[in-house]
Tab-separated table of C-alpha atoms and ligand atoms in Angstrom:
chain	number	residue	atom	x	y	z
P	1	MET	CA	-0.030	-0.040	0.033
P	2	LYS	CA	2.692	2.404	1.007
P	3	LYS	CA	4.772	1.402	-1.990
P	4	THR	CA	1.800	2.221	-4.313
P	5	LEU	CA	1.348	5.474	-2.795
P	6	PHE	CA	5.016	6.305	-3.212
P	7	PHE	CA	4.991	5.388	-7.018
P	8	PHE	CA	1.794	7.321	-7.455
P	9	THR	CA	3.393	10.381	-5.780
P	10	VAL	CA	6.509	10.082	-8.056
P	11	LEU	CA	4.316	9.842	-11.067
P	12	VAL	CA	2.349	12.921	-10.181
P	13	SER	CA	5.508	14.718	-9.380
P	14	LEU	CA	6.787	13.879	-12.913
P	15	VAL	CA	3.658	14.462	-14.912
P	16	GLY	CA	2.346	17.136	-12.519
P	17	TYR	CA	-1.319	17.235	-13.839
P	18	THR	CA	-3.858	15.789	-16.166
P	19	GLN	CA	-6.115	17.120	-18.943
P	20	THR	CA	-9.016	17.104	-16.482
P	21	ASP	CA	-7.155	19.765	-14.636
P	22	GLN	CA	-6.637	21.853	-17.600
P	23	GLU	CA	-10.518	21.592	-18.199
P	24	PHE	CA	-11.370	22.588	-14.704
P	25	ILE	CA	-8.920	25.447	-14.668
P	26	LYS	CA	-10.425	26.740	-17.904
P	27	LYS	CA	-13.991	26.514	-16.383
P	28	PHE	CA	-12.772	28.523	-13.296
P	29	TYR	CA	-11.487	31.349	-15.681
P	30	ASP	CA	-14.499	31.232	-17.915
P	31	SER	CA	-16.906	31.485	-15.044
P	32	SER	CA	-15.115	34.182	-13.048
P	33	LEU	CA	-14.982	36.361	-16.327
P	34	SER	CA	-18.511	35.708	-17.620
P	35	ASN	CA	-20.705	35.198	-14.520
P	36	GLY	CA	-18.460	35.868	-11.544
P	37	LYS	CA	-19.631	37.618	-8.452
P	38	SER	CA	-16.517	39.347	-7.231
P	39	TYR	CA	-17.098	42.703	-8.999
P	40	SER	CA	-20.572	43.138	-7.930
P	41	TRP	CA	-19.669	42.097	-4.279
P	42	LEU	CA	-16.870	44.725	-4.439
P	43	ASP	CA	-19.207	47.223	-5.849
P	44	HIS	CA	-21.391	46.892	-2.715
P	45	ILE	CA	-18.635	46.774	-0.233
P	46	SER	CA	-16.977	49.917	-1.790
P	47	ASN	CA	-20.055	52.007	-2.983
P	48	GLU	CA	-22.794	50.987	-0.518
P	49	ILE	CA	-20.606	50.544	2.527
P	50	GLY	CA	-17.225	52.510	1.944
P	51	GLY	CA	-14.155	52.801	4.134
P	52	ARG	CA	-14.064	50.174	6.902
P	53	LEU	CA	-11.780	51.059	9.610
P	54	SER	CA	-11.690	48.639	12.475
P	55	GLY	CA	-14.344	49.364	14.960
P	56	SER	CA	-16.319	51.655	12.758
P	57	GLU	CA	-19.949	51.195	11.881
P	58	ASN	CA	-18.950	50.488	8.200
P	59	ALA	CA	-16.596	47.683	9.283
P	60	GLU	CA	-19.701	46.035	11.078
P	61	LYS	CA	-21.843	46.642	7.977
P	62	ALA	CA	-19.142	44.818	5.836
P	63	VAL	CA	-19.218	41.929	8.410
P	64	LYS	CA	-22.988	41.566	8.019
P	65	TYR	CA	-22.955	41.926	4.313
P	66	THR	CA	-20.215	39.511	3.452
P	67	LYS	CA	-21.628	36.898	5.843
P	68	SER	CA	-25.096	37.251	4.174
P	69	GLU	CA	-23.488	36.715	0.737
P	70	LEU	CA	-21.443	33.675	1.842
P	71	ASP	CA	-24.709	32.384	3.340
P	72	LYS	CA	-26.148	32.428	-0.193
P	73	LEU	CA	-23.477	30.236	-1.675
P	74	GLY	CA	-24.623	26.860	-0.106
P	75	LEU	CA	-21.512	26.421	1.836
P	76	ASP	CA	-21.308	23.727	4.735
P	77	LYS	CA	-20.626	26.414	7.309
P	78	VAL	CA	-20.572	30.129	7.557
P	79	TRP	CA	-19.946	31.950	10.873
P	80	LEU	CA	-18.500	34.997	12.604
P	81	GLN	CA	-15.494	34.657	14.762
P	82	PRO	CA	-15.363	37.327	17.528
P	83	VAL	CA	-12.234	39.415	17.956
P	84	MET	CA	-11.626	42.696	19.915
P	85	VAL	CA	-10.219	45.450	17.737
P	86	PRO	CA	-8.617	48.840	18.331
P	87	LYS	CA	-10.768	51.801	17.480
P	88	TRP	CA	-9.084	54.969	16.163
P	89	VAL	CA	-11.040	57.764	14.774
P	90	ARG	CA	-9.644	60.553	12.406
P	91	GLY	CA	-12.098	63.322	13.493
P	92	GLU	CA	-12.358	66.475	11.344
P	93	LYS	CA	-10.289	66.988	8.137
P	94	GLU	CA	-6.675	67.747	8.901
P	95	THR	CA	-5.397	71.247	7.862
P	96	ALA	CA	-1.713	72.259	7.330
P	97	TYR	CA	0.390	75.152	5.814
P	98	ILE	CA	4.091	76.099	5.347
P	99	GLN	CA	4.811	79.456	6.977
P	100	LEU	CA	7.452	81.372	4.964
P	101	GLY	CA	8.731	84.550	6.709
P	102	SER	CA	6.056	86.380	8.747
P	103	ASN	CA	3.178	86.441	6.439
P	104	LYS	CA	3.290	84.001	3.620
P	105	LYS	CA	1.145	80.793	4.204
P	106	ILE	CA	1.237	77.996	1.694
P	107	GLU	CA	-1.361	75.238	2.315
P	108	VAL	CA	-0.446	71.599	1.938
P	109	ASN	CA	-2.200	68.235	1.893
P	110	ILE	CA	-1.754	66.016	4.993
P	111	CYS	CA	-3.530	63.359	6.835
P	112	ALA	CA	-3.077	62.014	10.334
P	113	LEU	CA	-1.350	58.574	10.459
P	114	GLY	CA	-3.378	55.731	11.959
P	115	GLY	CA	-2.765	55.573	15.571
P	116	SER	CA	-1.512	59.081	15.986
P	117	VAL	CA	-2.511	61.525	18.662
P	118	ALA	CA	-3.982	64.831	17.858
P	119	THR	CA	-2.351	68.156	17.981
P	120	SER	CA	-3.871	70.645	20.482
P	121	ALA	CA	-7.184	72.164	19.401
P	122	ASN	CA	-5.529	75.253	17.966
P	123	GLY	CA	-2.928	73.083	16.026
P	124	LEU	CA	0.899	73.048	16.304
P	125	LYS	CA	3.551	75.381	14.716
P	126	ALA	CA	7.183	75.002	14.938
P	127	SER	CA	10.272	75.074	12.772
P	128	ILE	CA	10.783	72.041	10.771
P	129	ILE	CA	13.968	70.088	9.862
P	130	GLU	CA	14.263	67.621	6.940
P	131	VAL	CA	15.658	64.282	7.535
P	132	ASP	CA	16.428	61.435	4.854
P	133	GLY	CA	14.882	58.549	6.656
P	134	MET	CA	15.296	56.598	9.818
P	135	GLU	CA	18.970	55.877	9.528
P	136	ALA	CA	19.626	59.529	9.267
P	137	LEU	CA	17.524	60.324	12.171
P	138	LYS	CA	19.127	57.906	14.347
P	139	ILE	CA	22.537	59.619	14.061
P	140	MET	CA	21.266	63.037	14.677
P	141	LYS	CA	21.920	65.168	17.865
P	142	ARG	CA	19.288	66.190	20.298
P	143	ASP	CA	20.183	69.926	19.885
P	144	GLU	CA	19.506	69.709	16.142
P	145	VAL	CA	16.010	68.302	16.668
P	146	ALA	CA	14.697	69.368	20.048
P	147	GLY	CA	11.490	71.558	19.892
P	148	LYS	CA	11.208	71.035	16.063
P	149	ILE	CA	8.921	69.057	13.721
P	150	VAL	CA	11.003	66.367	12.067
P	151	PHE	CA	10.121	65.956	8.266
P	152	LEU	CA	11.043	62.472	7.246
P	153	ASN	CA	11.340	62.675	3.462
P	154	LYS	CA	12.976	59.434	2.157
P	155	PRO	CA	11.308	58.598	-0.959
P	156	MET	CA	10.262	55.015	-2.152
P	157	ASP	CA	13.032	53.632	-4.453
P	158	ALA	CA	11.826	53.970	-7.958
P	159	THR	CA	14.358	51.531	-9.399
P	160	LEU	CA	12.733	48.611	-7.690
P	161	ILE	CA	10.395	46.653	-10.045
P	162	GLN	CA	8.753	44.907	-7.071
P	163	THR	CA	7.168	47.969	-5.549
P	164	PHE	CA	6.509	46.198	-2.314
P	165	ARG	CA	10.251	46.049	-1.822
P	166	ALA	CA	10.240	49.958	-2.445
P	167	TYR	CA	7.571	50.215	0.203
P	168	GLY	CA	9.402	47.937	2.655
P	169	GLY	CA	12.505	50.184	2.259
P	170	SER	CA	10.803	53.347	3.212
P	171	VAL	CA	7.761	52.634	5.392
P	172	GLY	CA	9.870	52.369	8.570
P	173	GLN	CA	9.854	56.238	8.785
P	174	ARG	CA	5.966	56.182	8.805
P	175	VAL	CA	5.754	53.474	11.388
P	176	ASN	CA	8.473	54.235	13.799
P	177	GLY	CA	9.295	57.867	12.933
P	178	ALA	CA	7.648	59.560	15.871
P	179	ALA	CA	8.844	57.049	18.472
P	180	GLU	CA	12.403	57.743	17.343
P	181	ALA	CA	12.115	61.465	16.902
P	182	VAL	CA	10.537	61.903	20.342
P	183	LYS	CA	13.870	60.598	22.029
P	184	LEU	CA	15.464	63.653	20.475
P	185	GLY	CA	12.984	66.136	21.795
P	186	ALA	CA	11.042	66.553	18.440
P	187	VAL	CA	7.399	67.967	18.810
P	188	ALA	CA	5.972	66.220	15.802
P	189	VAL	CA	6.588	64.362	12.720
P	190	ILE	CA	5.600	64.689	9.188
P	191	VAL	CA	6.304	61.985	6.787
P	192	ARG	CA	6.476	61.849	2.959
P	193	SER	CA	3.645	59.653	1.706
P	194	MET	CA	4.483	56.011	0.561
P	195	ASN	CA	3.907	56.822	-3.076
P	196	LEU	CA	6.007	56.294	-6.110
P	197	ARG	CA	4.502	59.065	-8.077
P	198	LEU	CA	4.151	62.919	-7.491
P	199	ASP	CA	0.491	63.838	-6.703
P	200	ASP	CA	-1.488	65.637	-4.177
P	201	TYR	CA	-2.920	62.727	-2.115
P	202	PRO	CA	-1.616	62.126	1.363
P	203	HIS	CA	-1.372	58.376	2.218
P	204	THR	CA	-2.263	57.167	5.813
P	205	GLY	CA	-1.129	54.039	7.401
P	206	THR	CA	-0.309	52.665	10.688
P	207	MET	CA	2.351	54.258	13.116
P	208	ARG	CA	3.452	52.969	16.553
P	209	TYR	CA	4.670	54.671	19.658
P	210	GLY	CA	5.957	51.386	21.077
P	211	ASP	CA	5.781	51.667	25.009
P	212	LEU	CA	6.031	55.463	25.108
P	213	PRO	CA	3.537	56.723	27.776
P	214	VAL	CA	0.544	58.525	26.414
P	215	GLU	CA	1.622	62.066	27.587
P	216	LYS	CA	4.906	61.796	25.790
P	217	ARG	CA	3.424	60.816	22.319
P	218	ILE	CA	3.823	63.391	19.572
P	219	PRO	CA	1.487	63.795	16.630
P	220	SER	CA	2.401	62.297	13.298
P	221	ALA	CA	0.976	63.050	9.738
P	222	ALA	CA	1.617	62.146	6.215
P	223	ILE	CA	2.231	64.837	3.539
P	224	SER	CA	1.477	64.326	-0.214
P	225	THR	CA	4.545	63.763	-2.457
P	226	ASN	CA	4.005	67.064	-4.303
P	227	ASP	CA	3.849	68.929	-1.079
P	228	ALA	CA	6.896	66.954	0.289
P	229	GLU	CA	8.882	68.145	-2.662
P	230	LYS	CA	7.660	71.661	-2.199
P	231	LEU	CA	8.415	71.755	1.502
P	232	SER	CA	12.002	70.361	0.791
P	233	LYS	CA	12.694	72.998	-1.786
P	234	MET	CA	11.709	75.642	0.448
P	235	LEU	CA	13.767	74.353	3.295
P	236	LYS	CA	16.858	74.369	0.941
P	237	GLU	CA	16.229	77.875	-0.233
P	238	ASN	CA	14.945	79.586	2.837
P	239	LYS	CA	15.984	79.446	6.463
P	240	ASP	CA	12.898	81.083	7.746
P	241	VAL	CA	10.298	78.068	7.429
P	242	GLU	CA	7.796	76.964	9.885
P	243	PHE	CA	5.146	74.307	9.576
P	244	TYR	CA	1.648	74.280	10.951
P	245	PHE	CA	-0.691	71.565	11.245
P	246	LYS	CA	-3.972	70.558	13.041
P	247	GLN	CA	-5.452	67.124	13.495
P	248	SER	CA	-8.256	65.905	15.965
P	249	CYS	CA	-7.875	62.133	15.825
P	250	LYS	CA	-8.433	59.947	18.816
P	251	GLN	CA	-7.926	56.355	20.138
P	252	TYR	CA	-10.901	54.861	21.915
P	253	ASP	CA	-11.271	51.653	23.912
P	254	ASP	CA	-11.157	48.252	21.991
P	255	VAL	CA	-14.550	47.203	20.514
P	256	GLN	CA	-15.996	44.003	19.490
P	257	SER	CA	-15.633	42.861	15.893
P	258	TYR	CA	-15.457	39.670	13.747
P	259	ASN	CA	-13.565	37.650	11.284
P	260	VAL	CA	-16.027	36.421	8.633
P	261	ILE	CA	-15.522	32.730	7.712
P	262	GLY	CA	-17.069	30.402	5.065
P	263	GLU	CA	-16.150	26.631	4.783
P	264	ILE	CA	-16.613	23.859	2.230
P	265	THR	CA	-15.956	20.830	4.508
P	266	GLY	CA	-13.543	18.323	2.941
P	267	SER	CA	-14.715	14.947	1.841
P	268	ASP	CA	-11.552	12.820	2.481
P	269	PHE	CA	-9.694	15.016	5.071
P	270	PRO	CA	-12.110	17.200	6.776
P	271	ASP	CA	-9.748	17.866	9.530
P	272	GLU	CA	-7.130	19.318	7.234
P	273	TYR	CA	-7.637	22.926	6.301
P	274	MET	CA	-6.889	25.260	3.436
P	275	VAL	CA	-7.388	28.924	3.933
P	276	ILE	CA	-7.848	31.745	1.395
P	277	GLY	CA	-8.287	35.221	2.608
P	278	GLY	CA	-7.987	38.999	2.550
P	279	HIS	CA	-8.806	41.618	5.048
P	280	LEU	CA	-12.141	43.202	5.461
P	281	ASP	CA	-10.969	46.291	7.403
P	282	SER	CA	-9.568	49.242	5.379
P	283	TRP	CA	-8.225	52.729	5.877
P	284	ASP	CA	-10.924	55.356	6.100
P	285	LEU	CA	-9.780	58.012	3.453
P	286	GLY	CA	-11.234	55.913	0.352
P	287	ASP	CA	-13.285	52.847	0.044
P	288	GLY	CA	-10.619	50.320	0.587
P	289	SER	CA	-11.405	48.865	-2.963
P	290	GLN	CA	-7.801	47.858	-3.697
P	291	ASP	CA	-6.778	47.363	-0.208
P	292	ASP	CA	-8.246	45.075	0.493
P	293	GLY	CA	-11.887	44.748	-0.687
P	294	ALA	CA	-10.444	42.972	-3.781
P	295	GLY	CA	-8.820	40.160	-1.808
P	296	CYS	CA	-11.979	39.673	0.149
P	297	VAL	CA	-14.288	39.363	-2.795
P	298	GLN	CA	-11.645	37.111	-4.579
P	299	SER	CA	-11.588	34.786	-1.656
P	300	MET	CA	-15.431	34.512	-1.578
P	301	GLU	CA	-15.272	33.980	-5.411
P	302	VAL	CA	-12.950	30.872	-4.878
P	303	LEU	CA	-15.644	29.172	-2.858
P	304	ARG	CA	-18.275	30.039	-5.378
P	305	LEU	CA	-16.268	28.836	-8.310
P	306	LEU	CA	-15.485	25.584	-6.468
P	307	LYS	CA	-19.152	25.119	-5.478
P	308	GLU	CA	-20.315	25.915	-8.964
P	309	SER	CA	-17.662	23.380	-10.509
P	310	GLY	CA	-19.391	20.520	-8.697
P	311	ILE	CA	-16.000	19.440	-7.306
P	312	LYS	CA	-16.107	17.949	-3.654
P	313	PRO	CA	-12.942	19.250	-2.188
P	314	LYS	CA	-11.032	16.571	-0.195
P	315	HIS	CA	-9.811	19.057	2.279
P	316	SER	CA	-11.771	21.614	4.238
P	317	ILE	CA	-11.594	24.878	2.384
P	318	ARG	CA	-12.214	28.213	4.210
P	319	ALA	CA	-12.465	31.708	2.975
P	320	VAL	CA	-11.387	34.018	5.929
P	321	LEU	CA	-12.092	37.815	5.734
P	322	PHE	CA	-9.776	39.066	8.424
P	323	MET	CA	-10.647	42.183	10.530
P	324	ASN	CA	-8.129	44.672	11.384
P	325	GLU	CA	-5.023	44.065	9.359
P	326	GLU	CA	-4.325	47.550	8.916
P	327	ASN	CA	-3.939	48.764	12.434
P	328	GLY	CA	-3.509	45.752	14.833
P	329	LEU	CA	-3.645	42.377	13.037
P	330	ARG	CA	-5.971	41.345	15.600
P	331	GLY	CA	-8.053	39.129	13.286
P	332	GLY	CA	-5.164	37.297	11.798
P	333	LYS	CA	-3.814	36.668	15.375
P	334	LYS	CA	-7.257	35.485	16.551
P	335	TYR	CA	-7.801	33.119	13.683
P	336	ALA	CA	-4.384	31.441	14.369
P	337	GLU	CA	-4.913	31.348	18.032
P	338	VAL	CA	-8.404	29.612	17.709
P	339	ALA	CA	-6.822	27.176	15.073
P	340	LYS	CA	-4.197	26.262	17.661
P	341	GLN	CA	-6.709	25.859	20.521
P	342	LYS	CA	-8.887	23.593	18.446
P	343	LYS	CA	-5.713	21.649	17.210
P	344	GLU	CA	-6.821	22.352	13.584
P	345	ASN	CA	-4.205	21.019	11.149
P	346	HIS	CA	-3.818	23.902	8.433
P	347	ILE	CA	-1.886	22.618	5.375
P	348	PHE	CA	-2.128	25.646	3.263
P	349	ALA	CA	-3.041	29.450	3.382
P	350	LEU	CA	-3.233	31.946	0.473
P	351	GLU	CA	-3.788	35.642	0.867
P	352	SER	CA	-4.634	38.205	-1.583
P	353	ASP	CA	-3.571	41.642	-0.286
P	354	SER	CA	-1.654	43.363	-3.073
P	355	GLY	CA	-4.633	44.950	-4.923
P	356	GLY	CA	-6.967	43.666	-7.541
P	357	PHE	CA	-4.600	44.147	-10.449
P	358	THR	CA	-3.637	41.560	-13.086
P	359	PRO	CA	-2.368	38.434	-11.592
P	360	ARG	CA	1.302	37.522	-12.389
P	361	GLY	CA	1.705	34.530	-9.990
P	362	PHE	CA	2.329	33.542	-6.379
P	363	SER	CA	4.998	33.651	-3.816
P	364	PHE	CA	5.392	30.632	-1.490
P	365	SER	CA	6.886	30.006	1.929
P	366	CYS	CA	7.776	26.370	1.613
P	367	ASN	CA	10.559	23.773	1.300
P	368	ASP	CA	12.163	22.737	-1.837
P	369	VAL	CA	10.161	19.638	-2.357
P	370	VAL	CA	6.912	21.495	-2.271
P	371	PHE	CA	8.135	24.203	-4.458
P	372	GLU	CA	9.339	21.723	-7.107
P	373	GLN	CA	5.828	20.137	-7.027
P	374	ILE	CA	4.241	23.694	-7.465
P	375	LEU	CA	6.576	24.470	-10.299
P	376	SER	CA	5.462	21.294	-12.063
P	377	TRP	CA	2.001	22.909	-12.392
P	378	ALA	CA	3.361	26.073	-14.084
P	379	PRO	CA	2.350	24.917	-17.659
P	380	LEU	CA	-1.345	24.855	-16.555
P	381	PHE	CA	-1.151	28.494	-15.732
P	382	LYS	CA	0.702	29.573	-18.840
P	383	PRO	CA	-2.325	30.255	-20.953
P	384	TYR	CA	-3.755	32.796	-18.509
P	385	LEU	CA	-0.319	34.585	-18.532
P	386	ILE	CA	0.497	33.555	-14.908
P	387	HIS	CA	4.216	32.898	-14.901
P	388	SER	CA	5.805	34.082	-11.658
P	389	PHE	CA	6.253	31.489	-9.064
P	390	GLU	CA	8.682	32.571	-6.489
P	391	ARG	CA	9.732	31.981	-2.908
P	392	GLY	CA	8.665	34.705	-0.442
P	393	GLY	CA	6.101	35.549	2.131
P	394	GLY	CA	2.314	34.938	2.017
P	395	GLY	CA	0.637	37.911	3.712
P	396	ALA	CA	0.203	39.622	7.071
P	397	ASP	CA	-3.126	37.906	8.081
P	398	ILE	CA	-1.994	34.358	7.407
P	399	GLY	CA	1.492	34.933	8.980
P	400	PRO	CA	0.384	34.001	12.525
P	401	LEU	CA	-0.552	30.491	11.109
P	402	LYS	CA	3.191	29.780	10.400
P	403	ASN	CA	4.506	26.478	11.670
P	404	ASP	CA	6.642	23.612	10.507
P	405	LYS	CA	3.898	22.254	8.252
P	406	ILE	CA	1.819	24.825	6.669
P	407	VAL	CA	2.576	26.095	3.226
P	408	LEU	CA	1.878	29.916	3.032
P	409	ALA	CA	1.273	31.732	-0.358
P	410	GLY	CA	0.430	35.201	-1.613
P	411	LEU	CA	-1.206	36.115	-4.823
P	412	ARG	CA	1.200	38.352	-6.762
P	413	VAL	CA	-0.137	40.999	-9.095
P	414	ASP	CA	1.225	43.614	-11.393
P	415	SER	CA	2.111	46.030	-8.528
P	416	GLN	CA	3.234	49.175	-10.581
P	417	ARG	CA	0.143	51.275	-9.844
P	418	TYR	CA	-0.728	49.899	-6.404
P	419	PHE	CA	1.043	52.686	-4.438
P	420	ASP	CA	-0.955	55.301	-6.480
P	421	PHE	CA	-3.853	54.220	-4.468
P	422	HIS	CA	-2.724	52.594	-1.250
P	423	HIS	CA	-4.304	54.122	1.902
P	424	THR	CA	-5.554	57.180	0.002
P	425	ALA	CA	-8.781	58.803	-0.810
P	426	ILE	CA	-8.586	57.588	-4.352
P	427	ASP	CA	-8.527	53.923	-3.299
P	428	THR	CA	-12.173	53.664	-4.507
P	429	PHE	CA	-14.111	51.285	-6.792
P	430	ASP	CA	-13.084	52.909	-10.183
P	431	ALA	CA	-9.515	52.002	-9.313
P	432	VAL	CA	-10.298	48.380	-9.736
P	433	ASN	CA	-10.549	46.829	-13.172
P	434	LYS	CA	-13.284	44.178	-13.408
P	435	ARG	CA	-11.316	41.637	-15.549
P	436	GLU	CA	-8.068	42.026	-13.540
P	437	LEU	CA	-10.032	41.388	-10.326
P	438	GLU	CA	-11.778	38.264	-11.929
P	439	LEU	CA	-8.583	36.893	-13.339
P	440	GLY	CA	-7.056	36.956	-9.838
P	441	ALA	CA	-9.995	35.100	-8.239
P	442	ALA	CA	-9.791	32.371	-11.079
P	443	THR	CA	-5.984	32.108	-10.557
P	444	MET	CA	-6.412	31.737	-6.870
P	445	THR	CA	-9.144	29.056	-7.312
P	446	SER	CA	-6.851	27.160	-9.682
P	447	LEU	CA	-4.059	26.796	-7.181
P	448	VAL	CA	-6.456	25.751	-4.459
P	449	TYR	CA	-8.008	23.191	-6.713
P	450	LEU	CA	-4.552	21.601	-7.620
P	451	ILE	CA	-3.318	21.684	-3.982
P	452	ASP	CA	-6.536	20.044	-2.898
P	453	LYS	CA	-6.451	17.422	-5.443
P	454	TYR	CA	-2.773	16.313	-5.124
P	455	GLY	CA	-2.045	17.461	-1.669
P	456	PHE	CA	1.750	18.145	-1.065
P	457	ASP	CA	4.497	15.666	-1.810
P	458	GLN	CA	5.497	15.576	1.840
P	459	ASN	CA	3.611	16.630	4.864
P	460	ASN	CA	6.522	17.991	6.822
P	461	ASN	CA	7.425	21.429	5.372
P	462	SER	CA	10.066	21.989	8.111
P	463	SER	CA	12.583	23.871	5.963
P	464	ASN	CA	10.479	26.852	5.188
Y	1	ZN	ZN1	-3.989	45.428	2.872
C-alpha cells in the first residue's frame, strides 16, 4: 500500500497534472470572467458601505454583508469569529500650511497617520527640519532636533520593479518615525507619503509609539509627495520656514468585531484545512477597494467557483475575511489562536492583499520539495499569463498561522500602480478593473484546486 502511494506520488511529480485539470482550470476562468460575483460584491462593499476602519460602523456593515453573501453560496458552514479590535477615529479633516517668513502661508495636503495622537485644538506650529529617513534620524543630535517638527522625506526607491520592496525600504519612517524622533525632543513628525509618483494625495497608514507613555506621544501625519517636494525645496532655499498642522484624531477603547468565515467541508480529510483570505477592514480615506476589498471578494469567489464546478474538495476549504489587518492584525492573530486551541491542522493558506490588479503568479513560503511540485504545475497557468512562481512571504493575516507544516502563499499581481492608491482617498471602486479582479479570483481558485487534489508531496514542510 505504502509502495503504491510512493509510486503514485512520483508519477504525479513527474507529470504534474492531467487534462482534467486543464479543463477545470479553464472553467474557473470562464466562469469568473463571464458570470463571476467578485465585481458586484466589491461594488457593494465599496459604494454601498465604503471605508471600513476597524471598530467603525462601516466595518460592522461589511461583516454583516459578506456573511449574508456567503450564506447564499450553499457552503457547509458560515460563521463570525469574535475578535476585539482597536478603534481609532480621524475626526475632522486635517489642515496644514508652510509658513514662509512672517506673512506667507502655503497650504499643503496632509492626513493623520493611524494611531497618532491629535495636535492641540489650535494646532501645532514649529520650525521644521528635513531628515532623509530613519538611519539619518538615528545619528542626529538632540540639539539639532529638540523643539522642532521632524520631516522624514526618504522617497520610495523608484528603481525597484517589485514595488512592495520599495515600500518595505521606506515605510519604517512612517511606522516608527515618531517614536524615534521623540527621543531627540521633536514635537511632531511629518512623513513623506508612501507613493512612487508625485501627486496631491496624502497616504495614511499605521504608526506605533511602542511603550511610550501617552503623555509623551507626539502627533504624526503624512504629507502628499508634491507637497513634500515643495517643502523640501523651500527648506533648501529659505531658512525662515515653519510648519503648522492641526489634527483631531483619537484612540478609543477596543470594541468587538469579527472575522467572517465560510467553509466547504472536505470529503476525505475534513480535519485538514486550506485557507484563502484577504482583510475586510480598510483605511478610512477611500473605500478600501484595492486594499483589500479586492482580496476579500476574490476569496469569496474561490468558494463560489469551487461550488459551481461540482468538485467535492478533499480538504476543508475556508475563505477567511480577516478584521483589523491595517492597524493591529488582531483578526489574523485571533484566527491562528483559535486554530491552535482547536488543534486544527492547516496545510495551506493563500492571501490576496496586493490589490486587484492583473495576476502574475504567487510567492510561496515552503520547502524545496513542495516548491518543485508547485513548479510542475506552471504549464497549466501559462495560457492565463501566470508565470511568476517565487519564494517569499504569503501575507500579514496568514502570517500567524506559520509553523513547520503549513505552506503559505501570496497572490502576486502587477504592482506598478498599487502605491498610487494605497491608503488614500482615491482607493475607490473605479480604481479596480473588473477583468483584472476576476482573473485574480480564477488564478487563486486554480491553485487551491490543484493543492486540494494532489496534496503536498510531503507533509513535513520544516525547512520553510
Ligand atoms: Zn492590505
